[in-house]
Every structure is written in structure tokens, then in C-alpha cells.
């Protein structure tokens, strides 16, 4: 029942949710989302295959590389800002007892844990959506249901638990369509499908009959990996936290070098490195204008999915826009997006009216 209409509507929900949860002006968050969508347009048209917005540059044939954009707008921008400050960050001394979450906190946050796990798993099942959207939806839900929504964004436990629980849950959820239908739920699952194909194994319903040990192997590996990661993090968190003690004069050049090497290794071309530094400057500009970066990134990531879904739906329906409203799931998602878009402005109007 999930088709291009529903995918397009779901992307709109994700964009509106990230805009509504961003700190500061909702209008600026929407501007950031629109900017991210615009940055995703250069390259090959997904339907016709024609070049667009390449500005005559050979490197723009494939558009902006996602990893180059993310490295630039997140890492390089922060590194350039840190280069202008002196001294190490605030020193952290973390004891082993403080690293482990007390058992009483599990019971205190059990509702948030359960809800966020369900949200993350459900969104992970939808192919191509990924952990970012699951984390955003779970965080926004926790904030809207919280008795203290004003504390979200300051490191409150509820926000961290909601975001990270859903982010981890999407990984298991993304395996469901891959194993049951052979449809990759994420980029990582594409690699898993390729690996299975190399071994003459075809993901899908027949995999349960022909090679059930593979299916249960995935389940066992997921469980074991979580246990190992928990033990590793508890054992090493004291030393990992001390990385902030390294002076920035040493840390910034090393991290910047890794960014350059990693970005160049993507396609072995300097064009991606230039894109990374360009978006580093864009990130600094956005921070200066107080435009949240998260909507920009989410808009950039989800626009290809939205565009393909929108155009596929219009082609199938011969340009009839009303089908987005006549299909129940699509209509519900569009209604949710409209409600989430209106709600922040309604709250702003209520506050302005109350102060008169």
C-alpha cells in the first residue's frame, strides 16, 4: 500500500517535522529546508536523464556528493570556527560508575524507550528513509508529549533517549524489507544485498525456506553486536571523553586532514574536496544567520526521494494532483504535515496575543 504518493507525503512530513523541532524561527528552518532541496537539484534529471544546473562544470554531472556536503557543512564549518578559538575545551573527568546508566533510569524512561523503539523500527521498514528521519520523528514526538518541552535542545535525558533509541531501532527495521522482500531499507542494506548475491543468495521470501540459517544469522549478529558495543563503550568511555583535552592547535589540523583524505577517497577527485570546503563556508554563513543546519541537510538528503516519488506519481496518474488526497495514507500524511506546519505559527500567535 506504500507507493510514490505515500513516499512523497512522508518526505513532506519529515521536512515539516525537522522545521518544527528546530530551535529558533520556524520560518528560518523552512528556508533552510528549501535551501537543502535546491542544493539537491544539480546533476542528472532522475526521470529524463538530462543534465541540469551543472553550470558547465564536469564535476557537477552527478550533483553534489552527499558525504562531501555533510563533511563540509558539519565538520569543516565547526573546525574552521574552532580554529579561531584558543585553548582546549572544558575538561571532562568521567568515572566508570557515572558512565553506566542506573537501573532506575530504565524504569523511569521505559515509556520513552518503548515508544522511540517502535517509531524507529516502523520508519526503518520504509525503504530509503533512514535513521535521520526516525530520530527526528521520535525526538519531536517526545518533545510534544513532554511536560517540559522548553528544556529540549539543552541535553535533557528525554531528548537524547528518544533520538538515539529511534536511530538505533531503524537499523533493525531496515533489515525487514531487505530480508522479506529483497528491497534495501538503507544504503548499508544495498551492500548486504550485493554480498548475498555474490554468494548466490537472493533476499526475499524464499530465503527463509532455502537458507534459514542466514536469516537467523542476521538476527543473532544484531543481538551480539549490540552487546559488544555496550561493553566496548562502557570500557572505553573514560578515555574517549579525554579527546577534548587535546589542544585545538593540534586537533583541528589533524581532523581537517582526515576530512580532506576521506572526501578525496570517495571518487578520487579534488572537485569533492572543493565542494567540502565550499559547504564549510556555507555552514559558517548559516550559523551566522541563525538558520538551523539540520533542515538544510534533511532537505538535501530527502529531495531525491521526494522528486522521484512526485514525478512517478504524476506520470502514473497523468498529471492528476488530486490523487495525493484520494489515497488514504497519502492524505493522512499530508494532513499531518499541514497540521505540524500550522501549529508553530498558531502557538506564536497565541503567545503574541497573550502579551497584549
XYZ file of C-alpha atoms in Angstrom:
356
model
C 0.000 0.000 0.000
C 3.072 2.271 0.110
C 3.628 3.818 -3.312
C 5.151 7.013 -4.745
C 2.258 9.104 -3.433
C 2.923 7.933 0.113
C 6.685 8.364 -0.168
C 6.298 11.961 -1.309
C 3.850 12.713 1.501
C 6.147 11.070 4.046
C 9.068 13.248 2.931
C 6.910 16.347 3.406
C 6.091 15.171 6.933
C 9.796 14.684 7.657
C 10.710 18.152 6.361
C 7.951 19.859 8.333
C 8.844 17.896 11.482
C 12.500 18.895 11.332
C 11.478 22.504 10.754
C 9.055 22.464 13.677
C 11.574 20.922 16.092
C 14.454 23.258 15.182
C 15.481 25.902 17.646
C 14.659 29.480 16.761
C 12.441 30.739 13.977
C 10.260 28.214 12.158
C 10.433 30.432 9.084
C 14.231 30.216 9.054
C 14.014 26.446 9.465
C 11.705 26.241 6.441
C 14.100 28.466 4.497
C 16.895 26.054 5.431
C 14.844 23.075 4.225
C 14.118 24.867 0.923
C 17.837 25.632 0.531
C 18.691 21.975 1.077
C 16.150 20.958 -1.561
C 17.643 23.454 -4.010
C 21.161 22.097 -3.455
C 19.962 18.583 -4.343
C 18.744 19.584 -7.813
C 22.044 19.868 -9.794
C 23.091 16.803 -11.781
C 21.166 14.305 -13.844
C 17.395 14.518 -14.019
C 16.137 11.293 -12.346
C 13.400 10.798 -14.954
C 14.702 12.156 -18.261
C 18.437 11.705 -17.606
C 19.221 15.210 -18.858
C 21.805 17.444 -17.220
C 20.513 20.375 -15.214
C 22.141 23.166 -13.221
C 25.636 21.839 -13.957
C 26.977 25.326 -14.904
C 29.251 23.707 -17.460
C 31.366 22.001 -14.789
C 32.223 18.326 -15.480
C 32.248 17.558 -11.763
C 28.605 18.591 -11.458
C 27.327 15.761 -13.664
C 26.480 13.704 -10.594
C 25.492 16.698 -8.478
C 26.972 17.452 -5.079
C 28.339 14.367 -3.352
C 26.364 13.751 -0.174
C 29.358 12.907 2.004
C 31.254 15.972 0.785
C 28.280 18.166 1.668
C 27.831 16.582 5.105
C 31.542 16.743 5.924
C 31.684 20.379 4.861
C 28.546 21.720 6.468
C 29.028 19.852 9.761
C 32.718 19.080 10.302
C 34.674 21.673 8.303
C 32.477 24.589 9.370
C 32.926 23.655 13.035
C 36.662 23.087 12.598
C 37.104 26.493 10.965
C 35.198 28.123 13.818
C 37.276 26.205 16.387
C 40.451 27.343 14.656
C 39.586 30.879 15.723
C 39.434 29.968 19.422
C 42.251 29.165 21.803
C 42.810 26.504 24.404
C 41.224 23.097 24.940
C 37.552 22.575 25.609
C 36.127 22.169 29.086
C 37.862 19.250 30.758
C 35.809 16.104 31.309
C 36.556 13.601 34.022
C 34.146 10.697 33.702
C 34.133 7.891 36.230
C 33.191 4.333 35.252
C 30.236 4.370 37.632
C 28.836 7.519 36.018
C 29.158 6.023 32.525
C 26.696 3.222 33.244
C 23.004 4.129 33.256
C 21.428 3.314 36.650
C 18.748 0.652 36.527
C 16.172 3.039 37.981
C 16.581 5.285 34.926
C 15.498 2.430 32.666
C 12.223 2.157 34.584
C 11.822 5.936 34.724
C 12.147 6.275 30.926
C 10.568 2.955 29.894
C 7.690 4.677 28.072
C 10.067 6.844 26.041
C 12.292 3.858 25.262
C 9.396 1.712 24.083
C 7.752 4.470 22.034
C 11.009 5.516 20.377
C 11.875 1.888 19.559
C 8.530 1.406 17.824
C 8.859 4.679 15.896
C 12.414 3.881 14.799
C 11.549 0.348 13.723
C 8.445 1.468 11.810
C 10.320 4.191 9.923
C 13.267 1.870 9.307
C 10.929 -0.530 7.494
C 10.152 2.153 4.903
C 12.863 1.818 2.201
C 15.290 4.696 1.773
C 14.135 6.813 4.716
C 16.940 6.026 7.183
C 17.857 6.814 10.764
C 17.813 10.602 10.413
C 14.072 10.764 9.859
C 13.391 8.184 12.583
C 15.479 10.162 15.049
C 13.724 13.415 14.129
C 10.210 11.981 14.387
C 10.958 10.324 17.727
C 12.585 13.472 19.145
C 9.677 15.649 18.036
C 7.135 13.214 19.466
C 8.944 13.150 22.817
C 9.097 16.931 22.921
C 5.427 17.349 22.064
C 4.426 14.850 24.775
C 6.827 16.220 27.382
C 5.734 18.326 30.360
C 8.873 20.438 29.861
C 9.267 20.943 26.087
C 11.305 24.111 26.649
C 14.184 22.002 28.022
C 14.584 20.068 24.769
C 17.730 21.139 22.959
C 19.672 21.603 26.209
C 20.739 17.950 26.610
C 17.712 16.733 28.562
C 17.636 12.944 29.015
C 14.254 12.554 27.296
C 15.529 14.110 24.062
C 18.760 12.109 23.966
C 16.973 8.827 24.707
C 14.246 9.439 22.114
C 16.650 10.411 19.362
C 19.271 7.710 19.903
C 16.806 4.891 20.591
C 14.950 5.532 17.333
C 18.216 5.994 15.436
C 19.399 2.548 16.559
C 15.983 0.939 16.029
C 15.892 1.962 12.358
C 18.848 -0.346 11.669
C 16.884 -3.432 12.633
C 13.780 -2.100 10.911
C 15.648 -1.556 7.654
C 16.601 -5.246 7.600
C 12.942 -6.286 7.478
C 12.186 -5.238 3.855
C 15.634 -6.454 2.778
C 15.193 -9.974 4.145
C 11.480 -10.400 3.426
C 11.152 -8.666 0.037
C 14.689 -8.078 -1.212
C 14.183 -4.303 -1.058
C 17.044 -2.400 0.612
C 15.876 -0.357 3.552
C 19.050 1.744 3.644
C 22.369 2.297 1.873
C 24.027 -0.292 4.112
C 21.416 -2.863 3.112
C 22.341 -2.339 -0.531
C 25.826 -3.560 0.358
C 24.349 -6.537 2.233
C 22.223 -7.487 -0.786
C 25.312 -7.295 -3.004
C 27.226 -9.524 -0.588
C 24.413 -12.080 -0.502
C 24.177 -12.047 -4.292
C 27.886 -12.808 -4.553
C 27.170 -15.972 -2.575
C 24.225 -16.907 -4.840
C 21.711 -15.966 -2.165
C 18.649 -13.951 -3.147
C 16.994 -11.968 -0.312
C 13.243 -12.484 -0.258
C 10.572 -14.887 0.976
C 12.422 -17.921 -0.419
C 15.465 -17.104 1.712
C 13.542 -18.285 4.789
C 12.966 -21.677 3.158
C 16.245 -22.240 1.345
C 18.702 -20.673 3.811
C 17.033 -20.023 7.167
C 20.434 -20.031 8.865
C 21.252 -16.772 7.032
C 18.123 -15.072 8.358
C 18.706 -16.187 11.941
C 22.369 -15.333 11.493
C 21.369 -11.704 10.847
C 19.211 -11.688 13.971
C 21.946 -13.213 16.118
C 24.564 -10.832 14.734
C 22.365 -7.825 15.567
C 21.943 -9.011 19.150
C 25.636 -9.848 19.642
C 26.744 -6.551 18.055
C 24.629 -4.537 20.495
C 26.050 -6.403 23.479
C 29.636 -5.965 22.248
C 29.106 -2.250 21.565
C 27.674 -1.755 25.052
C 30.687 -3.424 26.666
C 33.183 -1.563 24.472
C 31.613 1.824 25.183
C 31.424 1.250 28.925
C 35.057 0.148 28.978
C 36.464 2.948 26.813
C 34.240 5.971 27.520
C 36.680 7.372 30.104
C 39.458 7.563 27.524
C 37.241 8.627 24.614
C 35.989 11.588 26.643
C 39.560 12.825 27.134
C 39.956 13.682 23.468
C 38.619 17.149 24.348
C 41.781 17.707 26.415
C 43.889 17.810 23.244
C 44.759 21.443 22.333
C 42.847 22.668 19.272
C 46.111 23.740 17.638
C 46.901 20.027 17.217
C 43.405 18.611 16.902
C 41.953 20.884 14.188
C 44.661 20.290 11.521
C 44.573 16.516 12.063
C 40.783 16.331 11.776
C 40.818 18.632 8.751
C 43.382 16.380 7.087
C 41.162 13.341 7.687
C 38.216 15.234 6.178
C 40.251 16.014 3.042
C 41.546 12.441 2.693
C 38.137 10.893 3.272
C 36.361 13.211 0.840
C 39.006 12.732 -1.856
C 38.822 8.951 -1.448
C 35.106 8.969 -2.325
C 35.704 9.385 -6.068
C 39.446 10.201 -6.273
C 38.830 13.762 -7.433
C 39.662 17.172 -5.980
C 36.271 18.548 -7.009
C 34.665 16.854 -3.990
C 37.285 18.412 -1.711
C 36.410 21.834 -3.127
C 32.722 21.122 -2.538
C 33.525 20.160 1.050
C 35.326 23.441 1.764
C 32.635 25.444 -0.042
C 29.954 23.917 2.138
C 32.156 24.538 5.155
C 31.850 28.245 4.394
C 28.118 27.784 3.791
C 27.834 26.193 7.225
C 29.565 29.176 8.840
C 27.215 31.540 6.977
C 24.164 29.592 8.105
C 25.325 29.660 11.713
C 25.866 33.415 11.445
C 22.367 33.922 10.045
C 20.963 31.584 12.738
C 19.493 29.282 10.108
C 19.445 25.744 11.566
C 21.635 23.296 9.668
C 19.517 20.180 10.295
C 16.664 21.223 7.934
C 19.233 22.013 5.214
C 20.775 18.561 5.473
C 17.439 16.729 5.709
C 16.133 18.659 2.707
C 19.259 17.764 0.733
C 19.033 14.056 1.623
C 15.300 13.594 1.091
C 14.779 15.699 -2.037
C 15.852 12.930 -4.498
C 13.316 10.580 -2.887
C 10.620 13.261 -2.964
C 11.296 14.236 -6.564
C 11.319 10.674 -7.893
C 8.147 9.840 -5.976
C 6.343 13.018 -7.030
C 7.139 12.645 -10.702
C 6.430 8.906 -10.723
C 3.038 9.553 -9.130
C 2.174 12.325 -11.600
C 3.268 10.223 -14.574
C 1.185 7.275 -13.367
C -1.854 9.497 -12.786
C -1.359 11.573 -15.971
C -0.683 14.761 -14.025
C -3.679 14.499 -11.683
C -2.662 16.121 -8.366
C -5.881 15.164 -6.586
C -4.755 11.532 -6.250
C -2.494 12.606 -3.389
C -5.686 13.440 -1.470
C -7.775 10.478 -2.571
C -5.256 7.853 -1.416
C -5.902 7.400 2.344
C -2.320 7.023 3.599
C -1.077 9.928 1.495
C -3.985 12.114 2.593
C -3.341 11.382 6.283
C 0.367 12.192 5.936
C -0.386 15.458 4.105
C -2.845 16.377 6.841
C -0.190 15.689 9.482
C 2.327 17.813 7.574
C -0.183 20.677 7.300
C -1.028 20.430 10.996
C 2.643 20.418 12.027
C 3.242 23.415 9.749
C 0.367 25.444 11.189
C 0.932 24.522 14.845
C 4.141 26.577 15.447
C 2.574 29.684 13.888
C -0.587 29.128 15.949
C 1.493 28.932 19.114
C 3.383 32.100 18.138
C 0.074 33.899 17.546
C -1.263 32.749 20.922
C 1.842 33.999 22.732
C 1.719 37.335 20.923
C -1.986 37.703 21.715
C -1.413 36.807 25.393
C 1.234 39.530 25.821
C -1.093 42.274 24.612
